Short mmCIF file of C-alpha atoms in Angstrom, two decimals:
data_model
loop_
_atom_site.label_atom_id
_atom_site.label_comp_id
_atom_site.label_asym_id
_atom_site.label_seq_id
_atom_site.Cartn_x
_atom_site.Cartn_y
_atom_site.Cartn_z
CA UNK A 1 12.95 27.31 -33.36
CA UNK A 2 9.45 27.10 -30.95
CA UNK A 3 8.21 24.74 -33.46
CA UNK A 4 11.09 22.37 -32.97
CA UNK A 5 10.77 22.67 -29.09
CA UNK A 6 7.23 21.57 -29.00
CA UNK A 7 7.77 18.87 -31.40
CA UNK A 8 10.61 17.60 -28.90
CA UNK A 9 8.27 17.96 -26.17
CA UNK A 10 5.24 16.11 -27.83
CA UNK A 11 7.81 13.07 -28.61
CA UNK A 12 9.12 12.91 -25.12
CA UNK A 13 5.72 12.87 -23.73
CA UNK A 14 4.66 10.53 -26.35
CA UNK A 15 7.58 8.20 -24.99
CA UNK A 16 6.93 9.05 -21.57
CA UNK A 17 3.06 7.59 -21.78
CA UNK A 18 4.03 4.67 -23.85
CA UNK A 19 6.82 3.65 -20.76
CA UNK A 20 4.06 4.46 -18.16
CA UNK A 21 2.01 2.16 -20.08
CA UNK A 22 4.13 -0.59 -20.12
CA UNK A 23 5.05 -0.28 -16.64
CA UNK A 24 1.40 -0.83 -15.43
CA UNK A 25 1.37 -4.41 -17.21
CA UNK A 26 2.82 -5.94 -14.33
CA UNK A 27 0.68 -4.55 -11.74
CA UNK A 28 -2.46 -5.47 -13.71
CA UNK A 29 -0.82 -9.08 -13.88
CA UNK A 30 -0.80 -8.75 -10.41
CA UNK A 31 -4.30 -7.45 -9.70
CA UNK A 32 -5.56 -9.87 -12.12
CA UNK A 33 -4.34 -12.69 -10.51
CA UNK A 34 -6.20 -13.40 -6.99
CA UNK A 35 -3.18 -15.94 -5.64
CA UNK A 36 -0.47 -13.25 -6.36
CA UNK A 37 -2.20 -10.40 -4.90
CA UNK A 38 -3.15 -12.71 -2.03
CA UNK A 39 0.05 -13.66 -1.04
CA UNK A 40 1.79 -10.15 -1.49
CA UNK A 41 -1.05 -8.79 0.90
CA UNK A 42 -0.60 -11.17 3.38
CA UNK A 43 3.34 -10.69 3.48
CA UNK A 44 2.60 -7.22 3.57
CA UNK A 45 0.31 -7.56 6.93
CA UNK A 46 2.65 -10.21 8.37
CA UNK A 47 5.87 -7.48 7.93
CA UNK A 48 3.65 -4.86 9.57
CA UNK A 49 2.21 -6.64 12.39
CA UNK A 50 6.01 -7.92 13.51
CA UNK A 51 6.99 -3.75 12.82
CA UNK A 52 4.04 -2.98 15.20
CA UNK A 53 5.08 -5.86 17.88
CA UNK A 54 8.61 -4.65 17.75
CA UNK A 55 7.50 -1.26 18.63
CA UNK A 56 5.11 -2.06 21.51
CA UNK A 57 8.05 -4.05 22.98
CA UNK A 58 10.50 -1.11 22.98
CA UNK A 59 7.61 1.22 24.44
CA UNK A 60 7.59 0.26 28.36
CA UNK A 61 4.19 2.15 28.60
CA UNK A 62 2.24 -0.02 26.31
CA UNK A 63 4.29 -3.16 26.51
CA UNK A 64 1.83 -4.69 29.16
CA UNK A 65 -0.89 -7.42 27.63
CA UNK A 66 -3.87 -5.49 28.94
CA UNK A 67 -2.69 -2.19 27.27
CA UNK A 68 -1.93 -3.86 24.05
CA UNK A 69 -5.49 -5.71 24.00
CA UNK A 70 -7.11 -2.77 24.86
CA UNK A 71 -5.44 -0.97 21.79
CA UNK A 72 -6.23 -3.73 19.40
CA UNK A 73 -9.81 -3.85 20.48
CA UNK A 74 -10.01 -0.13 19.89
CA UNK A 75 -8.16 -0.52 16.46
CA UNK A 76 -10.43 -3.19 15.43
CA UNK A 77 -13.33 -1.07 16.20
CA UNK A 78 -12.07 2.01 14.21
CA UNK A 79 -11.56 -0.05 11.46
CA UNK A 80 -14.97 -1.53 11.62
CA UNK A 81 -16.75 1.80 11.77
CA UNK A 82 -14.55 2.85 8.58
CA UNK A 83 -15.81 -0.43 6.69
CA UNK A 84 -19.12 0.47 7.53
CA UNK A 85 -18.74 4.00 6.35
CA UNK A 86 -17.19 2.49 3.12
CA UNK A 87 -19.67 -0.02 2.58
#
């Protein structure tokens, strides 16, 4: 009985790994296409920026243009430091 359970478990694991390999194919296809990756990344960045903009307008203390410029400069500086460390 134990051997039969082990066989079923191994078969299930094989099917799962095959399914996961098939699921990776579209991701590899998009990853190999610079246009698709660029469009997807650009749309994601635009949606993120719109969300941050909507958040900033709803919070009264940081809805001033000067505060937004300062926060933007701080975030750019932090991202530059991260890139410097990564490279």
